[in-house]
Short mmCIF file of C-alpha atoms and ligand atoms in Angstrom, two decimals:
data_model
loop_
_atom_site.label_atom_id
_atom_site.label_comp_id
_atom_site.label_asym_id
_atom_site.label_seq_id
_atom_site.Cartn_x
_atom_site.Cartn_y
_atom_site.Cartn_z
CA UNK A 1 4.56 -24.61 -13.69
CA UNK A 2 0.86 -24.48 -12.93
CA UNK A 3 -1.55 -21.66 -13.56
CA UNK A 4 -5.11 -22.52 -12.52
CA UNK A 5 -7.77 -20.51 -14.27
CA UNK A 6 -11.45 -20.49 -13.34
CA UNK A 7 -13.54 -18.82 -15.99
CA UNK A 8 -17.19 -18.14 -15.08
CA UNK A 9 -17.40 -21.36 -13.08
CA UNK A 10 -20.85 -22.28 -11.75
CA UNK A 11 -22.14 -25.16 -9.68
CA UNK A 12 -25.72 -26.20 -9.15
CA UNK A 13 -26.06 -29.36 -7.11
CA UNK A 14 -28.56 -31.78 -8.60
CA UNK A 15 -28.63 -29.87 -11.88
CA UNK A 16 -31.46 -27.55 -10.85
CA UNK A 17 -30.77 -26.85 -7.18
CA UNK A 18 -29.72 -23.46 -5.81
CA UNK A 19 -26.46 -22.03 -7.14
CA UNK A 20 -23.63 -23.06 -4.82
CA UNK A 21 -20.92 -21.38 -6.92
CA UNK A 22 -21.93 -18.45 -9.06
CA UNK A 23 -19.79 -17.36 -12.02
CA UNK A 24 -16.48 -17.49 -10.22
CA UNK A 25 -13.65 -15.89 -12.16
CA UNK A 26 -10.19 -16.18 -10.70
CA UNK A 27 -6.73 -16.98 -12.00
CA UNK A 28 -4.23 -18.48 -9.59
CA UNK A 29 -0.69 -17.74 -10.71
CA UNK A 30 2.18 -20.21 -10.83
CA UNK A 31 3.61 -20.67 -7.34
CA UNK A 32 0.93 -18.53 -5.78
CA UNK A 33 -0.65 -19.25 -2.40
CA UNK A 34 -4.28 -18.32 -3.01
CA UNK A 35 -6.70 -18.38 -0.10
CA UNK A 36 -10.44 -18.82 -0.66
CA UNK A 37 -11.99 -17.09 2.33
CA UNK A 38 -15.60 -16.76 3.38
CA UNK A 39 -18.27 -17.85 5.83
CA UNK A 40 -19.62 -21.37 6.01
CA UNK A 41 -21.75 -22.28 3.01
CA UNK A 42 -20.34 -19.62 0.66
CA UNK A 43 -19.07 -22.22 -1.83
CA UNK A 44 -15.38 -22.56 -0.94
CA UNK A 45 -15.26 -26.34 -0.71
CA UNK A 46 -17.40 -26.74 -3.79
CA UNK A 47 -14.99 -24.54 -5.75
CA UNK A 48 -12.00 -26.50 -4.50
CA UNK A 49 -13.65 -29.83 -5.25
CA UNK A 50 -14.38 -28.74 -8.79
CA UNK A 51 -10.71 -27.84 -9.23
CA UNK A 52 -9.75 -31.25 -7.84
CA UNK A 53 -12.18 -33.01 -10.16
CA UNK A 54 -14.21 -34.43 -7.28
CA UNK A 55 -17.30 -32.50 -8.31
CA UNK A 56 -18.64 -31.83 -11.80
CA UNK A 57 -18.62 -28.28 -13.13
CA UNK A 58 -22.13 -27.11 -14.12
CA UNK A 59 -20.85 -24.38 -16.45
CA UNK A 60 -17.72 -22.38 -17.11
CA UNK A 61 -14.18 -23.41 -17.99
CA UNK A 62 -11.45 -24.71 -15.71
CA UNK A 63 -7.97 -24.81 -17.15
CA UNK A 64 -4.54 -25.70 -15.82
CA UNK A 65 -1.64 -24.21 -17.76
CA UNK A 66 -3.97 -23.43 -20.62
CA UNK A 67 -5.36 -26.95 -20.91
CA UNK A 68 -9.11 -27.23 -20.30
CA UNK A 69 -9.63 -29.92 -17.68
CA UNK A 70 -13.41 -29.81 -17.10
CA UNK A 71 -13.70 -33.39 -18.29
CA UNK A 72 -10.34 -34.71 -17.11
CA UNK A 73 -10.65 -37.28 -14.30
CA UNK A 74 -9.40 -36.28 -10.85
CA UNK A 75 -6.51 -38.74 -10.96
CA UNK A 76 -5.25 -37.28 -14.23
CA UNK A 77 -5.22 -33.64 -13.10
CA UNK A 78 -1.88 -33.76 -11.28
CA UNK A 79 -3.45 -32.17 -8.22
CA UNK A 80 -3.17 -33.29 -4.59
CA UNK A 81 -5.71 -32.38 -1.97
CA UNK A 82 -5.27 -32.19 1.81
CA UNK A 83 -8.51 -32.31 3.75
CA UNK A 84 -9.56 -31.16 7.19
CA UNK A 85 -9.91 -34.73 8.41
CA UNK A 86 -6.63 -36.27 7.36
CA UNK A 87 -7.35 -39.95 7.77
CA UNK A 88 -4.01 -41.70 8.03
CA UNK A 89 -3.93 -45.50 7.95
CA UNK A 90 -3.63 -46.33 11.67
CA UNK A 91 -1.95 -49.72 11.23
CA UNK A 92 0.73 -48.40 8.86
CA UNK A 93 3.95 -46.61 9.74
CA UNK A 94 4.58 -43.04 8.65
CA UNK A 95 6.79 -44.34 5.84
CA UNK A 96 4.05 -46.65 4.58
CA UNK A 97 1.44 -43.94 4.89
CA UNK A 98 3.62 -41.72 2.73
CA UNK A 99 4.34 -44.45 0.18
CA UNK A 100 0.88 -45.96 -0.03
CA UNK A 101 -0.57 -43.78 -2.77
CA UNK A 102 2.55 -44.14 -4.90
CA UNK A 103 2.57 -47.93 -4.62
CA UNK A 104 -0.96 -48.01 -5.89
CA UNK A 105 0.20 -46.06 -8.91
CA UNK A 106 2.85 -48.65 -9.73
CA UNK A 107 5.73 -46.23 -9.38
CA UNK A 108 9.01 -48.13 -9.03
CA UNK A 109 10.41 -48.80 -5.58
CA UNK A 110 13.59 -46.75 -5.79
CA UNK A 111 11.62 -43.73 -6.94
CA UNK A 112 9.10 -44.19 -4.10
CA UNK A 113 11.91 -44.42 -1.55
CA UNK A 114 13.50 -41.26 -2.93
CA UNK A 115 10.26 -39.28 -2.78
CA UNK A 116 9.40 -40.50 0.73
CA UNK A 117 12.85 -39.58 1.98
CA UNK A 118 12.75 -36.17 0.33
CA UNK A 119 9.33 -35.33 1.75
CA UNK A 120 10.23 -36.67 5.20
CA UNK A 121 13.42 -34.61 5.17
CA UNK A 122 11.64 -31.39 4.22
CA UNK A 123 8.87 -31.93 6.77
CA UNK A 124 11.11 -33.07 9.61
CA UNK A 125 9.55 -36.52 9.62
CA UNK A 126 12.72 -38.56 9.08
CA UNK A 127 13.05 -39.61 12.75
CA UNK A 128 9.38 -40.59 12.79
CA UNK A 129 9.23 -42.80 9.70
CA UNK A 130 8.83 -46.03 11.70
CA UNK A 131 6.12 -44.73 14.00
CA UNK A 132 2.42 -45.40 13.70
CA UNK A 133 -0.04 -42.46 13.66
CA UNK A 134 -1.21 -43.02 17.26
CA UNK A 135 2.34 -42.24 18.43
CA UNK A 136 2.37 -38.84 16.69
CA UNK A 137 1.18 -35.44 17.87
CA UNK A 138 -1.60 -33.70 15.96
CA UNK A 139 0.91 -31.46 14.22
CA UNK A 140 3.07 -34.40 13.19
CA UNK A 141 0.04 -36.17 11.77
CA UNK A 142 -0.85 -33.06 9.82
CA UNK A 143 2.67 -33.06 8.40
CA UNK A 144 2.28 -36.68 7.34
CA UNK A 145 -0.95 -35.73 5.57
CA UNK A 146 0.90 -32.94 3.80
CA UNK A 147 3.76 -35.32 3.03
CA UNK A 148 1.33 -37.72 1.41
CA UNK A 149 0.31 -34.96 -0.95
CA UNK A 150 3.94 -33.89 -1.49
CA UNK A 151 5.25 -37.31 -2.52
CA UNK A 152 2.89 -37.19 -5.47
CA UNK A 153 4.88 -34.15 -6.63
CA UNK A 154 1.72 -32.54 -7.94
CA UNK A 155 1.51 -29.35 -9.94
CA UNK A 156 -1.11 -27.97 -7.58
CA UNK A 157 -1.88 -28.47 -3.89
CA UNK A 158 -5.40 -27.96 -2.60
CA UNK A 159 -6.20 -27.56 1.09
CA UNK A 160 -9.68 -27.60 2.59
CA UNK A 161 -9.54 -26.13 6.11
CA UNK A 162 -6.63 -28.42 7.02
CA UNK A 163 -6.00 -26.76 10.39
CA UNK A 164 -9.51 -26.45 11.78
CA UNK A 165 -9.28 -29.65 13.84
CA UNK A 166 -6.12 -28.53 15.62
CA UNK A 167 -5.97 -26.66 18.91
CA UNK A 168 -4.96 -22.99 18.87
CA UNK A 169 -1.23 -23.35 19.56
CA UNK A 170 -0.80 -26.18 17.10
CA UNK A 171 -2.76 -24.28 14.50
CA UNK A 172 -0.26 -21.42 14.67
CA UNK A 173 2.69 -23.85 14.42
CA UNK A 174 1.25 -25.75 11.52
CA UNK A 175 0.28 -22.52 9.80
CA UNK A 176 3.87 -21.32 9.98
CA UNK A 177 5.02 -24.75 8.84
CA UNK A 178 2.81 -24.56 5.77
CA UNK A 179 4.02 -21.06 4.92
CA UNK A 180 7.58 -22.36 5.14
CA UNK A 181 6.82 -25.37 2.97
CA UNK A 182 5.17 -23.19 0.37
CA UNK A 183 8.30 -21.05 0.28
CA UNK A 184 10.43 -24.14 -0.14
CA UNK A 185 8.35 -26.00 -2.71
CA UNK A 186 7.22 -22.96 -4.66
CA UNK A 187 4.17 -24.92 -5.82
CA UNK A 188 0.81 -23.46 -6.64
CA UNK A 189 -1.40 -23.79 -3.59
CA UNK A 190 -5.09 -23.11 -3.12
CA UNK A 191 -6.21 -22.99 0.47
CA UNK A 192 -9.77 -22.82 1.77
CA UNK A 193 -10.55 -21.32 5.16
CA UNK A 194 -13.20 -19.34 7.03
CA UNK A 195 -10.48 -17.98 9.33
CA UNK A 196 -9.44 -14.48 8.41
CA UNK A 197 -6.20 -14.68 10.37
CA UNK A 198 -5.11 -17.72 8.35
CA UNK A 199 -6.07 -15.89 5.19
CA UNK A 200 -4.17 -12.73 6.12
CA UNK A 201 -1.02 -14.55 7.22
CA UNK A 202 -0.80 -17.27 4.59
CA UNK A 203 -2.17 -15.90 1.34
CA UNK A 204 -0.19 -14.19 -1.36
CA UNK A 205 -3.68 -13.21 -2.41
CA UNK A 206 -7.11 -13.71 -0.89
CA UNK A 207 -10.29 -14.42 -2.82
CA UNK A 208 -13.19 -13.46 -0.55
CA UNK A 209 -16.41 -15.31 -1.34
CA UNK A 210 -19.96 -14.49 -0.33
CA UNK A 211 -23.04 -16.47 -1.34
CA UNK A 212 -21.23 -18.39 -4.09
CA UNK A 213 -19.82 -15.24 -5.66
CA UNK A 214 -16.40 -13.64 -5.56
CA UNK A 215 -16.67 -10.53 -3.40
CA UNK A 216 -13.06 -9.39 -3.88
CA UNK A 217 -9.62 -10.66 -4.88
CA UNK A 218 -6.41 -9.00 -3.74
CA UNK A 219 -3.31 -9.10 -1.58
CA UNK A 220 -4.21 -9.47 2.11
CA UNK A 221 -3.51 -5.90 3.15
CA UNK A 222 -5.03 -4.50 -0.02
CA UNK A 223 -8.29 -6.31 0.75
CA UNK A 224 -8.07 -5.16 4.37
CA UNK A 225 -7.38 -1.52 3.49
CA UNK A 226 -9.54 -1.26 0.41
CA UNK A 227 -12.52 -3.55 0.97
CA UNK A 228 -14.83 -3.66 -2.04
CA UNK A 229 -17.98 -3.65 0.06
CA UNK A 230 -19.33 -3.79 3.60
CA UNK A 231 -19.30 -7.59 3.58
CA UNK A 232 -15.55 -7.71 2.99
CA UNK A 233 -15.00 -4.79 5.40
CA UNK A 234 -16.69 -6.73 8.16
CA UNK A 235 -15.46 -10.21 7.31
CA UNK A 236 -11.80 -9.15 7.39
CA UNK A 237 -10.93 -7.53 10.66
CA UNK A 238 -11.51 -8.49 14.24
CA UNK A 239 -13.50 -6.76 15.53
CA UNK A 240 -15.20 -6.10 12.18
CA UNK A 241 -15.24 -2.62 10.67
CA UNK A 242 -17.64 -0.26 12.46
CA UNK A 243 -20.48 1.00 10.25
CA UNK A 244 -23.06 3.75 10.64
CA UNK A 245 -25.76 5.13 8.38
CA UNK A 246 -25.13 8.86 7.84
CA UNK A 247 -26.45 11.71 5.68
CA UNK A 248 -23.55 13.87 4.55
CA UNK A 249 -24.22 17.35 3.18
CA UNK A 250 -23.11 18.15 -0.36
CA UNK A 251 -19.67 19.20 0.84
CA UNK A 252 -18.95 15.90 2.55
CA UNK A 253 -19.65 17.03 6.09
CA UNK A 254 -21.49 14.88 8.58
CA UNK A 255 -22.73 16.77 11.60
CA UNK A 256 -25.22 15.42 14.07
CA UNK A 257 -25.22 15.40 17.86
CA UNK A 258 -23.45 12.08 18.04
CA UNK A 259 -21.24 12.02 14.95
CA UNK A 260 -19.21 14.56 13.05
CA UNK A 261 -16.80 13.85 10.22
CA UNK A 262 -15.52 15.42 7.07
CA UNK A 263 -15.25 13.18 4.06
CA UNK A 264 -12.00 14.48 2.61
CA UNK A 265 -11.05 11.35 0.73
CA UNK A 266 -13.82 11.62 -1.86
CA UNK A 267 -14.08 13.82 -4.91
CA UNK A 268 -16.31 16.91 -4.60
CA UNK A 269 -18.52 15.73 -7.46
CA UNK A 270 -19.23 12.45 -5.72
CA UNK A 271 -19.95 14.21 -2.43
CA UNK A 272 -22.29 16.65 -4.17
CA UNK A 273 -24.26 13.72 -5.55
CA UNK A 274 -24.69 12.35 -2.03
CA UNK A 275 -26.12 15.55 -0.54
CA UNK A 276 -28.77 14.66 2.02
CA UNK A 277 -28.87 11.00 0.97
CA UNK A 278 -28.06 8.01 3.12
CA UNK A 279 -24.59 6.51 2.95
CA UNK A 280 -22.72 4.11 5.18
CA UNK A 281 -19.72 5.44 7.07
CA UNK A 282 -17.03 2.96 8.15
CA UNK A 283 -14.14 3.22 10.61
CA UNK A 284 -11.91 0.36 11.75
CA UNK A 285 -11.66 -0.33 15.49
CA UNK A 286 -7.94 0.44 15.57
CA UNK A 287 -8.52 3.90 14.06
CA UNK A 288 -10.66 5.04 16.99
CA UNK A 289 -8.95 7.01 19.76
CA UNK A 290 -9.97 8.68 22.99
CA UNK A 291 -8.11 11.88 22.08
CA UNK A 292 -8.13 13.96 18.93
CA UNK A 293 -4.54 15.18 19.07
CA UNK A 294 -2.24 13.75 16.44
CA UNK A 295 -5.15 12.76 14.21
CA UNK A 296 -4.70 15.49 11.58
CA UNK A 297 -6.56 18.71 10.92
CA UNK A 298 -10.15 17.53 10.82
CA UNK A 299 -10.61 14.36 12.82
CA UNK A 300 -14.03 12.79 13.03
CA UNK A 301 -15.82 12.25 16.30
CA UNK A 302 -18.43 9.78 17.39
CA UNK A 303 -20.15 9.72 20.74
CA UNK A 304 -21.52 6.63 22.41
CA UNK A 305 -22.30 4.93 25.68
CA UNK A 306 -19.93 2.24 26.90
CA UNK A 307 -21.60 -1.13 27.31
CA UNK A 308 -18.56 -3.40 27.57
CA UNK A 309 -14.91 -3.01 28.48
CA UNK A 310 -12.70 -5.93 27.46
CA UNK A 311 -9.12 -5.77 28.71
CA UNK A 312 -7.29 -8.32 26.52
CA UNK A 313 -3.85 -7.70 27.99
CA UNK A 314 -2.12 -6.24 24.96
CA UNK A 315 -5.05 -3.93 24.24
CA UNK A 316 -8.46 -3.04 25.55
CA UNK A 317 -11.63 -3.25 23.50
CA UNK A 318 -14.29 -0.70 24.26
CA UNK A 319 -17.77 -1.49 22.96
CA UNK A 320 -20.05 1.52 22.73
CA UNK A 321 -23.62 2.01 21.66
CA UNK A 322 -24.17 4.91 19.30
CA UNK A 323 -27.48 6.76 19.39
CA UNK A 324 -29.85 4.83 17.18
CA UNK A 325 -28.63 1.49 18.49
CA UNK A 326 -25.56 0.84 16.35
CA UNK A 327 -22.68 -0.80 18.22
CA UNK A 328 -19.11 0.26 17.61
CA UNK A 329 -15.91 -1.19 19.00
CA UNK A 330 -12.68 0.70 19.62
CA UNK A 331 -9.32 -0.98 19.96
CA UNK A 332 -7.53 1.09 22.59
CA UNK A 333 -4.28 0.97 24.58
CA UNK A 334 -4.09 -1.65 27.28
CA UNK A 335 -4.19 0.87 30.14
CA UNK A 336 -7.56 2.30 29.04
CA UNK A 337 -10.06 2.61 31.86
CA UNK A 338 -13.78 3.19 31.34
CA UNK A 339 -17.02 2.40 33.14
CA UNK A 340 -20.03 0.71 31.68
CA UNK A 341 -22.75 3.30 31.13
CA UNK A 342 -20.23 6.12 30.72
CA UNK A 343 -20.50 8.39 27.70
CA UNK A 344 -17.33 8.66 25.58
CA UNK A 345 -16.17 10.55 22.53
CA UNK A 346 -14.10 8.54 20.06
CA UNK A 347 -11.98 10.31 17.44
CA UNK A 348 -10.67 9.12 14.08
CA UNK A 349 -8.42 10.63 11.40
CA UNK A 350 -10.13 11.75 8.19
CA UNK A 351 -7.91 9.35 6.20
CA UNK A 352 -9.29 6.38 8.11
CA UNK A 353 -12.89 6.85 7.03
CA UNK A 354 -14.65 4.58 4.55
CA UNK A 355 -17.83 5.26 2.67
CA UNK A 356 -20.20 2.69 1.20
CA UNK A 357 -23.36 2.90 -0.86
CA UNK A 358 -26.23 2.55 1.60
CA UNK A 359 -28.24 0.25 -0.66
CA UNK A 360 -25.64 -1.99 -2.34
CA UNK A 361 -22.93 -1.83 0.31
CA UNK A 362 -20.33 -1.20 -2.42
CA UNK A 363 -17.36 0.93 -1.43
CA UNK A 364 -17.24 4.44 -2.86
CA UNK A 365 -13.84 4.87 -4.35
CA UNK A 366 -11.87 7.70 -2.78
CA UNK A 367 -9.53 10.00 -4.66
CA UNK A 368 -6.09 8.47 -4.36
CA UNK A 369 -4.51 11.51 -2.72
CA UNK A 370 -4.72 10.33 0.87
CA UNK A 371 -5.84 6.95 2.03
CA UNK A 372 -5.57 4.46 4.77
CA UNK A 373 -2.44 2.96 3.26
CA UNK A 374 -0.77 6.41 3.43
CA UNK A 375 -1.95 6.80 6.96
CA UNK A 376 -0.41 3.45 7.92
CA UNK A 377 2.87 4.31 6.25
CA UNK A 378 2.98 7.60 8.10
CA UNK A 379 2.21 5.86 11.39
CA UNK A 380 5.01 3.40 10.68
CA UNK A 381 7.36 6.32 10.09
CA UNK A 382 8.01 5.33 6.50
CA UNK A 383 6.76 8.65 5.09
CA UNK A 384 7.04 12.03 6.73
P1 ADP B 401 -18.21 -23.85 2.24
O1 ADP B 401 -17.14 -24.83 1.95
O2 ADP B 401 -17.87 -22.44 1.87
O3 ADP B 401 -18.73 -23.93 3.62
P2 ADP B 401 -19.78 -25.47 0.40
O4 ADP B 401 -19.06 -25.37 -0.90
O5 ADP B 401 -19.58 -26.71 1.18
O6 ADP B 401 -19.49 -24.18 1.29
O7 ADP B 401 -21.33 -25.31 0.13
C1 ADP B 401 -21.87 -24.30 -0.70
C2 ADP B 401 -23.37 -24.53 -0.82
O8 ADP B 401 -23.63 -25.74 -1.51
C3 ADP B 401 -24.08 -24.63 0.52
O9 ADP B 401 -25.32 -24.01 0.41
C4 ADP B 401 -24.23 -26.11 0.70
O10 ADP B 401 -25.34 -26.41 1.48
C5 ADP B 401 -24.40 -26.61 -0.72
N1 ADP B 401 -23.87 -27.96 -0.89
C6 ADP B 401 -22.60 -28.38 -0.62
N2 ADP B 401 -22.43 -29.68 -0.93
C7 ADP B 401 -23.62 -30.11 -1.42
C8 ADP B 401 -24.10 -31.36 -1.91
N3 ADP B 401 -23.28 -32.43 -1.99
N4 ADP B 401 -25.38 -31.41 -2.33
C9 ADP B 401 -26.20 -30.33 -2.27
N5 ADP B 401 -25.82 -29.13 -1.83
C10 ADP B 401 -24.55 -29.01 -1.39
MG1 MG B 402 -16.22 -26.20 3.29
#
């Protein structure tokens, strides 16, 4: 059992430096796989290192299973951390690498042997126990690094970008491996990454960070479908969500030469308050289509000039410039043909529109009648 609770945690390096972590509030449930996601410098590693006890906490309360651990030494927190650079001891065998930390803790030999065998069995390292690190592949080394954390049988595992040194294929393998191990061990895991695909595929929940603050916490698809602000909308999603400054009328209609849309997802009172003011319209790349049929009664339309066509094999990305200079990207079927310089109309269903406050970037909450989640379910044939 291990619930990790961060309550208004702050970190200022050097006591008076800039705030690296700013009032972070998050509770990681027992057995949860929580991903801390955000761009470089947003405070992910600092947060993780405070949980590990490798960095002091400037203010706020950190507790594990209800016990405040702010002042508990790293070695007494029952936490194991796996880093990006997993330095194994090159002159030691896999078995010795796995056992090393336990020997230093004076755990008895039979117990060490049991734990090493268990971890090796789970991680598929049993046939490799006598090898030295140089005779292992990158993925096998990563498994040894994970095994070293596992043999400690910690309450909580922490990972700081453990896959970022691996090549693409190995990263996918190791990612799947970690998901499997999490399922098997059922331990609480906190995983730092700047890679949104890792976050989406591995996390039971994602905590998106921006500038030291929590931008949003939620299940992967919840964060993807209901981003709290334009930062989250663009950080999750590749290509990022398309955005455009618009001025809807009081009835939620947008009508200019290059864009028309009807904002049906928002309450009339909210739309009335926006009349003639700037707001930010958002549409995801996969919700843009070259034809309007099948997109519901009042699809939106945006017109732009093609400046790049990227056939990726499984799909084709079309990058268009909207009047005013904004660039949008559409994710279209693989057989899409278009010429650079050509003018195209792109259509989107009313349910797939997002609206953000122009100044703060915060999402405007739609009425819950129809939303992107409903749209997806309908597309998947789950609801008729
Ligand atoms: P991330 O892991 O998300 O890339 P970090 O937690 O490493 O971000 O860094 C957050 C902020 O704290 C950055 O502005 C970084 O420059 C600063 N920082 C990190 N470590 C130190 C340190 N040891 N001393 C001073 N500033 C630091
Ligand atoms: Mg980092």
